[in-house]
Each structure stands twice: as structure tokens, then as C-alpha cells.
Short mmCIF file of C-alpha atoms and ligand atoms in Angstrom, two decimals:
data_model
loop_
_atom_site.label_atom_id
_atom_site.label_comp_id
_atom_site.label_asym_id
_atom_site.label_seq_id
_atom_site.Cartn_x
_atom_site.Cartn_y
_atom_site.Cartn_z
CA UNK A 1 27.61 14.12 -18.55
CA UNK A 2 29.47 16.52 -16.22
CA UNK A 3 30.85 20.02 -15.90
CA UNK A 4 27.66 21.90 -16.50
CA UNK A 5 25.85 20.19 -13.50
CA UNK A 6 26.66 22.00 -10.36
CA UNK A 7 25.90 21.57 -6.73
CA UNK A 8 23.41 24.20 -5.38
CA UNK A 9 24.25 25.90 -1.94
CA UNK A 10 21.58 25.43 0.75
CA UNK A 11 23.71 26.64 3.73
CA UNK A 12 27.29 27.30 4.32
CA UNK A 13 27.84 23.50 4.80
CA UNK A 14 25.05 21.81 2.90
CA UNK A 15 24.80 21.53 -0.75
CA UNK A 16 21.98 20.00 -2.98
CA UNK A 17 23.49 17.36 -5.24
CA UNK A 18 20.20 15.76 -6.63
CA UNK A 19 18.84 15.19 -9.92
CA UNK A 20 15.87 16.54 -11.90
CA UNK A 21 13.52 14.07 -13.62
CA UNK A 22 11.75 16.41 -15.94
CA UNK A 23 10.18 13.42 -17.78
CA UNK A 24 8.54 11.42 -15.17
CA UNK A 25 4.65 11.20 -15.58
CA UNK A 26 3.77 8.30 -13.43
CA UNK A 27 4.98 7.37 -10.12
CA UNK A 28 3.50 3.97 -9.13
CA UNK A 29 0.14 4.88 -10.27
CA UNK A 30 0.33 8.56 -9.30
CA UNK A 31 0.40 11.09 -12.29
CA UNK A 32 3.36 13.45 -12.08
CA UNK A 33 2.40 16.12 -14.55
CA UNK A 34 5.26 18.35 -13.36
CA UNK A 35 7.94 15.55 -13.18
CA UNK A 36 10.04 15.29 -10.00
CA UNK A 37 13.36 15.60 -8.44
CA UNK A 38 15.48 13.17 -6.39
CA UNK A 39 17.38 15.20 -3.67
CA UNK A 40 20.58 14.23 -2.29
CA UNK A 41 22.76 16.53 -0.06
CA UNK A 42 26.19 16.94 0.48
CA UNK A 43 27.33 18.12 3.98
CA UNK A 44 30.75 19.53 3.89
CA UNK A 45 31.78 18.86 7.50
CA UNK A 46 35.05 17.58 8.72
CA UNK A 47 33.70 14.16 7.62
CA UNK A 48 31.87 14.87 4.28
CA UNK A 49 28.63 13.26 4.28
CA UNK A 50 26.01 12.34 1.48
CA UNK A 51 22.42 12.15 2.37
CA UNK A 52 20.73 9.65 0.09
CA UNK A 53 21.14 8.90 -3.44
CA UNK A 54 19.01 9.15 -6.55
CA UNK A 55 17.16 7.06 -8.88
CA UNK A 56 19.46 4.41 -10.61
CA UNK A 57 19.85 6.16 -13.99
CA UNK A 58 20.66 9.37 -12.54
CA UNK A 59 23.77 8.39 -10.91
CA UNK A 60 25.96 10.21 -13.48
CA UNK A 61 24.10 13.54 -12.49
CA UNK A 62 24.56 12.72 -8.89
CA UNK A 63 28.15 12.05 -9.34
CA UNK A 64 28.71 15.31 -11.45
CA UNK A 65 27.09 17.65 -8.88
CA UNK A 66 29.13 16.00 -6.17
CA UNK A 67 32.25 16.58 -8.06
CA UNK A 68 31.54 20.12 -8.68
CA UNK A 69 32.43 20.46 -4.76
CA UNK A 70 34.63 17.55 -3.95
CA UNK A 71 36.15 14.49 -5.08
CA UNK A 72 33.39 11.89 -4.49
CA UNK A 73 36.02 9.58 -2.96
CA UNK A 74 36.46 12.28 -0.23
CA UNK A 75 32.89 11.45 1.03
CA UNK A 76 33.58 9.76 4.71
CA UNK A 77 29.86 8.97 5.31
CA UNK A 78 26.62 7.99 3.42
CA UNK A 79 23.24 8.06 5.10
CA UNK A 80 20.38 6.27 3.50
CA UNK A 81 17.26 7.81 5.07
CA UNK A 82 14.87 5.71 2.86
CA UNK A 83 15.36 2.47 0.98
CA UNK A 84 12.76 3.01 -1.91
CA UNK A 85 14.73 2.84 -5.05
CA UNK A 86 13.90 6.54 -6.05
CA UNK A 87 16.67 7.29 -3.30
CA UNK A 88 18.57 4.09 -3.06
CA UNK A 89 18.68 2.99 -6.71
CA UNK A 90 22.31 3.78 -7.08
CA UNK A 91 23.39 3.39 -3.68
CA UNK A 92 25.34 0.14 -4.31
CA UNK A 93 27.28 1.62 -7.15
CA UNK A 94 28.11 4.93 -5.28
CA UNK A 95 29.18 2.81 -2.12
CA UNK A 96 31.57 0.91 -4.48
CA UNK A 97 32.69 3.99 -6.37
CA UNK A 98 33.23 6.23 -3.27
CA UNK A 99 34.36 3.69 -0.73
CA UNK A 100 33.17 5.53 2.33
CA UNK A 101 34.24 4.58 5.86
CA UNK A 102 30.69 4.36 7.11
CA UNK A 103 27.10 3.94 5.61
CA UNK A 104 24.10 4.29 7.97
CA UNK A 105 20.51 3.49 7.78
CA UNK A 106 17.63 2.45 10.32
CA UNK A 107 17.38 -1.21 11.42
CA UNK A 108 14.58 -1.73 8.74
CA UNK A 109 16.67 0.23 6.22
CA UNK A 110 19.61 -2.00 6.46
CA UNK A 111 17.21 -5.05 6.05
CA UNK A 112 15.45 -3.35 3.15
CA UNK A 113 18.48 -2.51 1.40
CA UNK A 114 19.82 -5.96 1.73
CA UNK A 115 16.59 -7.30 0.43
CA UNK A 116 16.72 -4.89 -2.62
CA UNK A 117 20.13 -5.53 -3.62
CA UNK A 118 20.53 -9.03 -2.83
CA UNK A 119 23.85 -9.60 -4.80
CA UNK A 120 25.66 -6.46 -3.79
CA UNK A 121 28.03 -7.70 -1.35
CA UNK A 122 29.37 -4.16 -0.64
CA UNK A 123 26.04 -3.27 1.08
CA UNK A 124 27.25 -5.31 4.14
CA UNK A 125 29.06 -2.04 5.12
CA UNK A 126 25.69 -0.64 6.23
CA UNK A 127 25.52 0.08 10.01
CA UNK A 128 22.53 0.83 12.10
CA UNK A 129 21.32 3.99 13.69
CA UNK A 130 18.21 4.30 15.95
CA UNK A 131 15.99 7.23 17.04
CA UNK A 132 18.03 9.64 19.35
CA UNK A 133 21.28 8.14 18.00
CA UNK A 134 23.83 10.92 16.98
CA UNK A 135 27.05 10.78 14.85
CA UNK A 136 29.75 13.17 14.98
CA UNK A 137 30.95 14.67 11.65
CA UNK A 138 33.75 16.43 13.42
CA UNK A 139 32.64 20.08 13.50
CA UNK A 140 28.70 19.25 12.96
CA UNK A 141 26.37 16.70 14.36
CA UNK A 142 23.63 14.50 12.76
CA UNK A 143 20.90 13.11 14.93
CA UNK A 144 18.30 10.42 13.69
CA UNK A 145 14.71 9.79 14.20
CA UNK A 146 13.10 6.73 12.77
CA UNK A 147 9.76 7.66 11.03
CA UNK A 148 8.38 4.13 10.28
CA UNK A 149 5.72 4.26 7.29
CA UNK A 150 6.66 7.81 6.28
CA UNK A 151 6.89 6.59 3.58
CA UNK A 152 8.04 2.88 4.18
CA UNK A 153 8.85 1.03 7.34
CA UNK A 154 12.54 1.88 6.93
CA UNK A 155 12.14 5.42 6.77
CA UNK A 156 14.12 7.90 9.12
CA UNK A 157 14.83 11.53 9.34
CA UNK A 158 18.44 12.98 9.79
CA UNK A 159 18.79 16.18 11.68
CA UNK A 160 21.78 18.60 11.28
CA UNK A 161 21.67 19.80 14.90
CA UNK A 162 23.99 22.91 14.52
CA UNK A 163 21.94 24.12 11.52
CA UNK A 164 18.62 23.12 12.68
CA UNK A 165 18.36 21.43 9.26
CA UNK A 166 16.10 18.39 8.69
CA UNK A 167 16.68 15.88 6.02
CA UNK A 168 13.07 14.52 5.75
CA UNK A 169 13.22 12.09 2.92
CA UNK A 170 9.64 11.70 1.34
CA UNK A 171 7.87 13.74 4.13
CA UNK A 172 7.29 17.49 3.25
CA UNK A 173 8.18 16.93 -0.35
CA UNK A 174 6.37 17.05 -3.58
CA UNK A 175 6.71 15.68 -7.29
CA UNK A 176 7.83 18.95 -8.89
CA UNK A 177 10.48 19.28 -11.41
CA UNK A 178 11.79 22.88 -11.53
CA UNK A 179 15.08 24.98 -12.03
CA UNK A 180 14.26 26.41 -8.69
CA UNK A 181 15.45 24.53 -5.57
CA UNK A 182 13.71 26.52 -2.70
CA UNK A 183 10.12 26.74 -1.82
CA UNK A 184 10.19 30.70 -1.61
CA UNK A 185 11.06 30.83 -5.33
CA UNK A 186 7.85 28.89 -6.35
CA UNK A 187 4.17 30.36 -6.54
CA UNK A 188 2.23 29.23 -3.44
CA UNK A 189 -0.64 27.91 -5.58
CA UNK A 190 1.81 25.32 -7.20
CA UNK A 191 3.47 24.53 -3.92
CA UNK A 192 0.28 24.02 -2.25
CA UNK A 193 -1.35 21.72 -4.97
CA UNK A 194 1.70 19.65 -5.40
CA UNK A 195 2.34 19.16 -1.75
CA UNK A 196 -1.41 18.23 -1.25
CA UNK A 197 -1.20 16.03 -4.11
CA UNK A 198 1.91 14.39 -2.70
CA UNK A 199 0.39 13.86 0.62
CA UNK A 200 -2.99 12.58 -0.63
CA UNK A 201 -1.40 10.05 -2.90
CA UNK A 202 1.66 9.09 -0.70
CA UNK A 203 1.13 9.90 2.81
CA UNK A 204 -2.56 9.92 3.42
CA UNK A 205 -2.88 6.29 4.81
CA UNK A 206 -0.36 7.05 7.47
CA UNK A 207 -2.10 10.23 8.64
CA UNK A 208 -2.38 8.96 12.38
CA UNK A 209 1.33 8.41 12.45
CA UNK A 210 1.94 11.89 11.17
CA UNK A 211 -0.04 13.41 13.87
CA UNK A 212 1.82 11.30 16.15
CA UNK A 213 5.17 12.22 14.84
CA UNK A 214 4.46 16.02 14.71
CA UNK A 215 3.49 15.55 18.44
CA UNK A 216 6.79 13.73 19.11
CA UNK A 217 8.84 16.44 17.15
CA UNK A 218 7.17 19.14 19.35
CA UNK A 219 7.73 17.24 22.61
CA UNK A 220 11.58 16.76 21.76
CA UNK A 221 11.63 20.58 21.24
CA UNK A 222 13.22 20.13 17.74
CA UNK A 223 13.38 23.35 15.89
CA UNK A 224 13.74 23.54 12.04
CA UNK A 225 15.14 26.42 10.18
CA UNK A 226 15.24 24.31 7.03
CA UNK A 227 13.41 21.32 5.81
CA UNK A 228 15.08 19.37 2.99
CA UNK A 229 12.97 16.60 1.65
CA UNK A 230 13.96 14.19 -0.98
CA UNK A 231 11.54 15.47 -3.54
CA UNK A 232 10.78 18.87 -4.84
CA UNK A 233 11.79 22.14 -3.27
CA UNK A 234 13.49 22.86 -0.02
CA UNK A 235 11.67 24.77 2.65
CA UNK A 236 14.16 27.51 4.04
CA UNK A 237 11.66 30.17 5.21
CA UNK A 238 8.46 29.87 6.91
CA UNK A 239 8.93 26.04 7.48
CA UNK A 240 5.89 26.13 9.58
CA UNK A 241 3.81 26.54 6.62
CA UNK A 242 4.35 22.94 5.37
CA UNK A 243 4.32 21.49 8.88
CA UNK A 244 0.86 23.20 9.50
CA UNK A 245 -0.50 22.00 6.21
CA UNK A 246 0.51 18.53 7.40
CA UNK A 247 -1.22 18.80 10.64
CA UNK A 248 -4.40 19.91 8.89
CA UNK A 249 -4.37 17.24 6.25
CA UNK A 250 -3.49 14.44 8.86
CA UNK A 251 -6.65 15.48 10.66
CA UNK A 252 -8.75 14.71 7.65
CA UNK A 253 -11.32 17.15 8.63
CA UNK A 254 -14.06 17.37 6.17
CA UNK A 255 -14.73 20.87 4.54
CA UNK A 256 -18.08 21.58 2.69
CA UNK A 257 -16.93 20.26 -0.79
CA UNK A 258 -18.36 17.35 -2.76
CA UNK A 259 -16.46 15.53 -5.35
CA UNK A 260 -18.69 13.87 -8.08
CA UNK A 261 -16.83 11.38 -10.42
CA UNK A 262 -18.22 9.02 -12.93
CA UNK A 263 -17.60 7.56 -16.18
CA UNK A 264 -20.26 7.27 -18.85
CA UNK A 265 -20.89 5.31 -22.15
CA UNK A 266 -23.75 7.33 -23.81
CA UNK A 267 -23.88 10.37 -21.79
CA UNK A 268 -26.72 9.03 -19.45
CA UNK A 269 -24.53 8.93 -16.27
CA UNK A 270 -22.89 12.18 -17.18
CA UNK A 271 -26.43 13.67 -17.27
CA UNK A 272 -27.18 12.37 -13.77
CA UNK A 273 -23.84 13.71 -12.56
CA UNK A 274 -24.53 17.15 -13.61
CA UNK A 275 -28.05 17.04 -12.03
CA UNK A 276 -26.58 15.99 -8.67
CA UNK A 277 -24.10 18.82 -8.93
CA UNK A 278 -26.76 21.36 -9.71
CA UNK A 279 -28.59 20.52 -6.59
CA UNK A 280 -25.54 20.83 -4.29
CA UNK A 281 -24.23 23.91 -5.98
CA UNK A 282 -27.84 25.53 -5.53
CA UNK A 283 -27.12 24.86 -1.68
CA UNK A 284 -24.01 27.00 -1.84
CA UNK A 285 -21.32 24.26 -1.41
CA UNK A 286 -18.12 23.76 -3.30
CA UNK A 287 -18.75 21.08 -5.89
CA UNK A 288 -16.19 19.49 -8.38
CA UNK A 289 -17.34 17.27 -11.17
CA UNK A 290 -14.55 14.96 -12.29
CA UNK A 291 -15.52 12.67 -15.16
CA UNK A 292 -12.55 9.93 -15.47
CA UNK A 293 -12.48 10.57 -19.07
CA UNK A 294 -10.79 13.84 -18.10
CA UNK A 295 -9.24 13.19 -14.60
CA UNK A 296 -6.59 10.86 -13.44
CA UNK A 297 -7.26 8.69 -10.34
CA UNK A 298 -4.58 10.51 -8.50
CA UNK A 299 -6.12 13.99 -9.26
CA UNK A 300 -9.46 12.61 -7.75
CA UNK A 301 -7.61 11.43 -4.68
CA UNK A 302 -6.05 15.01 -4.43
CA UNK A 303 -9.26 16.85 -4.50
CA UNK A 304 -10.77 14.17 -1.87
CA UNK A 305 -8.06 15.55 0.72
CA UNK A 306 -10.30 18.51 1.62
CA UNK A 307 -13.71 17.11 0.59
CA UNK A 308 -16.59 15.84 2.82
CA UNK A 309 -18.41 13.92 0.27
CA UNK A 310 -17.69 11.57 -2.58
CA UNK A 311 -20.43 10.62 -5.07
CA UNK A 312 -19.67 8.09 -7.92
CA UNK A 313 -21.41 7.06 -11.00
CA UNK A 314 -21.04 4.16 -13.24
CA UNK A 315 -22.84 2.71 -16.20
CA UNK A 316 -23.28 -1.14 -16.17
CA UNK A 317 -21.39 -3.07 -18.64
CA UNK A 318 -21.73 -6.82 -18.87
CA UNK A 319 -23.15 -7.02 -15.52
CA UNK A 320 -20.57 -5.18 -13.97
CA UNK A 321 -18.93 -1.79 -12.88
CA UNK A 322 -17.34 0.27 -15.49
CA UNK A 323 -13.41 -0.66 -15.65
CA UNK A 324 -12.36 2.72 -14.93
CA UNK A 325 -14.45 3.01 -11.74
CA UNK A 326 -13.03 -0.33 -10.61
CA UNK A 327 -9.63 1.26 -11.15
CA UNK A 328 -10.50 4.12 -9.31
CA UNK A 329 -11.84 2.27 -6.31
CA UNK A 330 -8.79 0.01 -6.26
CA UNK A 331 -6.61 3.00 -6.00
CA UNK A 332 -8.55 5.14 -3.56
CA UNK A 333 -9.47 2.51 -1.20
CA UNK A 334 -5.69 2.00 -0.26
CA UNK A 335 -5.30 5.66 0.51
CA UNK A 336 -7.86 5.10 3.60
CA UNK A 337 -9.52 8.66 3.46
CA UNK A 338 -11.61 9.00 6.45
CA UNK A 339 -14.75 11.06 7.21
CA UNK A 340 -16.56 10.86 3.85
CA UNK A 341 -20.16 10.54 3.01
CA UNK A 342 -21.86 9.94 -0.47
CA UNK A 343 -23.75 7.86 -2.67
CA UNK A 344 -23.80 5.84 -5.80
CA UNK A 345 -25.70 6.45 -9.08
CA UNK A 346 -25.57 5.31 -12.79
CA UNK A 347 -27.38 4.28 -16.01
CA UNK A 348 -28.02 0.76 -17.18
CA UNK A 349 -29.60 -1.01 -20.14
CA UNK A 350 -31.15 -4.13 -18.86
CA UNK A 351 -29.83 -5.27 -15.43
CA UNK A 352 -27.96 -2.59 -13.79
CA UNK A 353 -25.63 -4.36 -11.40
CA UNK A 354 -23.05 -1.76 -11.13
CA UNK A 355 -24.81 0.93 -9.13
CA UNK A 356 -25.12 -1.39 -6.24
CA UNK A 357 -21.48 -2.37 -6.76
CA UNK A 358 -20.52 1.16 -6.58
CA UNK A 359 -22.39 1.51 -3.38
CA UNK A 360 -20.75 -1.53 -1.91
CA UNK A 361 -17.30 -0.16 -2.90
CA UNK A 362 -18.24 3.17 -1.20
CA UNK A 363 -19.00 1.15 2.00
CA UNK A 364 -15.77 -0.75 1.81
CA UNK A 365 -13.74 2.55 1.82
CA UNK A 366 -15.78 3.42 4.84
CA UNK A 367 -17.97 6.18 3.18
CA UNK A 368 -21.26 6.79 4.97
CA UNK A 369 -23.93 6.30 2.55
CA UNK A 370 -26.27 9.30 2.53
CA UNK A 371 -28.93 8.45 -0.03
CA UNK A 372 -30.46 5.45 -1.88
CA UNK A 373 -28.71 4.40 -5.17
CA UNK A 374 -30.06 6.19 -8.32
CA UNK A 375 -30.50 4.20 -11.35
CA UNK A 376 -31.58 5.33 -14.81
CA UNK A 377 -32.70 2.85 -17.42
CA UNK A 378 -31.04 3.93 -20.80
CA UNK A 379 -31.56 7.63 -20.48
CA UNK A 380 -32.60 9.47 -17.43
CA UNK A 381 -36.24 10.98 -17.54
CA UNK A 382 -37.32 14.06 -15.68
CA UNK A 383 -38.32 12.07 -12.54
CA UNK A 384 -34.76 10.49 -12.33
CA UNK A 385 -33.14 13.96 -12.85
CA UNK A 386 -35.02 15.54 -10.28
CA UNK A 387 -34.32 12.75 -7.89
CA UNK A 388 -30.49 13.41 -8.70
CA UNK A 389 -30.90 17.20 -8.11
CA UNK A 390 -32.85 16.50 -4.82
CA UNK A 391 -30.26 14.08 -3.62
CA UNK A 392 -27.39 16.42 -4.49
CA UNK A 393 -29.38 19.20 -2.45
CA UNK A 394 -29.77 16.81 0.63
CA UNK A 395 -26.13 15.70 0.39
CA UNK A 396 -24.99 19.59 0.50
CA UNK A 397 -27.32 20.27 3.45
CA UNK A 398 -25.91 17.32 5.34
CA UNK A 399 -22.19 18.35 4.76
CA UNK A 400 -23.09 21.99 5.79
CA UNK A 401 -24.10 20.53 9.25
CA UNK A 402 -21.19 18.39 9.36
CA UNK A 403 -18.69 21.14 8.60
CA UNK A 404 -19.93 23.86 10.83
FE1 FEO B 501 10.52 8.84 -2.77
FE2 FEO B 501 9.15 6.64 -0.73
O1 FEO B 501 10.25 7.36 -2.03
#
């Protein structure tokens, strides 16, 4: 692989040298329908610097793009902003090949790299930087800010002071494979959806830390002309757009929107879902019905980002919750979405344990239960469907009050 792969200019001194993963469809349980990119950046300072690397099997693509600008062995410094292997997977091989004079990571980054690449002695070269530390690249300066849990304990930002350019690793990124490298070249609708999906599925549990971090950035007076994340497009105009979206998502403020999700064996739980939806729709709130046969767990997590309510239905199978519903709860519980209300429903044949199990799972997630469990034996009759409709209406009225 080689000469057709080129670095893409970001500024006079900074080039994108990452890799495009058009084929990726699953990122540890998150459906990446549009693929992703692993972004790495070359700073052509007096001391040539590489920011992050790429997933291990994209090493040749990284080296080819670097080689379109400089000899890889001319790189003086490598920065590892984040140890997760989509960014560090080929770091040991790149260090061995490039032989840089310095490699920097956060304290936890150095430790995490050592724990990932246990038999790679060349990683002993890694030195530690802390928040506020700077390194002199000759004509340019890099400053560091540790951002623990954004996305891992080791994560840090690197800031190219003279260009007001933030290398933000996972933060402000998205899984989006495209031939375009800049956000202003991509439709807003795609950008907002994929950025929200990334936030909802990767960063949501750390929302409190994000609010704190945004406050810290503001108190430090840091200004950004460009934000260059490790996934998806680079923000080079209106960077405040993505910062404001993060501030809003981190608040987890509910909006008048109800997500109804379910699985069904013989369409009875589906009938109930539609009756609940109709009651809520007739109250004028936004409703999205997301059967698990047609929606991935990570798409439901995305829709919950701006919702006020989650209503979940499961049939009972062998005295238990339906497997797809268990999978959904396992996934979204960990995302720790706050400020939701809702209730459980479902059909059953003879025992009906699943409906209570769904309610318990909702409670475990911290969802405020707003109505009793609704159960239908075999096929819901008119009375049950009316109850579903009424409970949908009641939920809609409640969230209209919450969201004023
Ligand atoms: Fe893109 Fe947390 O790795």
C-alpha cells in the first residue's frame, strides 16, 4: 500500500495522517453503520510530532500518509493521547520503526500502554506529562490537559498553542467513515446524529466530568480555532457548535419525547406498544416506537439522549424476560442515563414474570416508574388496550409538565 494515500492538510503545520475504516460495523457493542476513522496527526514543527496512531491493521495506511510528507524516521516526538487500541494498536511497531527521541503520555497512559503491550520493551521510552505541562517543538508548543474518563482513565488532550488547535482524542468525535475530513463538508443532519450517537454510547456515563471539563476549559481561557478528534471529521469552523451540543447532552435535560421499545413473540406486546404510543401521540408529544427486531440497542441509547421517558415491553418466555430485552438493559444500564420516567408492559401465556422483571430493570436504571405494569394474557383485549392508551396519555401529560 502506498503512494495513493496522502496526508490531508489541516493547517500550514498540521496534517491528518489517519486511516478510514469503511467496513467497521460494531465498536464494542455499538453499531457503527457508517464505519469510522482513526485519526492521527502530523505536526510539521521543528521537532516533527505525531499525535496518536491507528488500529493495528491500519499501520501501513498511517505510514503511507506520513511518508507522503516526511520520512517516518524524521518524527522526533510521538504523543499518545489515549491508550485504547483503536489509537495505540500500532504504537509499539511505530515506535520501533520510527525510533523517536521522545514518546509522551499521561501518567495513567504510560501505565495503560505498559499493561496493554506487556512484551514490547520499546514502550519503556514513554515519558509522562501532566495537566499544564508544555513541550517545546521548536517553533510551536504543545500543552497538555488530562481528561480522565474521557474516554478512559488515561485520556488527555493536547493543545497546539500557537494554532489554537485541540487534539481531543475521543471527545467531540463520531464514528463516520467518509472521504471528507472536515465537519463543514458534511451535512448537519449526519453530523448531529453521529455526534449524538457517539456521545450517547461512549461518553454519556461521564457527563458530570464533561460538564466539569467544559467549565475548566472556560476558566483556563483556552480558545479553540480547530478541534481535531481521533474519530470522524475535524471541526475547523464554528467549533462552538459541538461544544454547545456537549454542554447540552451532559446536562441530560429531558425533552418531551417518549421512547417505546419492546420485543414480541406473537404480536401481542407489539399491539400494546402501539396503543401506548397512540395515547401519548394524542397528547402531542414526540413518540418513537422502536421494536428490537428493527432497532439496534445503540440506536435506542441514541434516541434516549434527548428523551424524557422510556417504556419497555417484553413477553414472558420460560418464566423470564425476552433475551433481546435483557441485552438492551445490560447495555443501557451501563450508560447511566439520568432523568427518565416510564413503565413496563408485556404479554404472557401462563405466568407473566417478565413484566415485573422489566419494571425492576427500569428501577435499577434509576427510571422513575410512573404507572403500574400492564399485562395481557395471550392477546390483549379492548380493556387492556384502553389501559395502554390511557397510560400513554398519562405519561405524555406528566412529561409535558416536567419539560416546561
Ligand atoms: Fe477511540 Fe476510547 O477509543
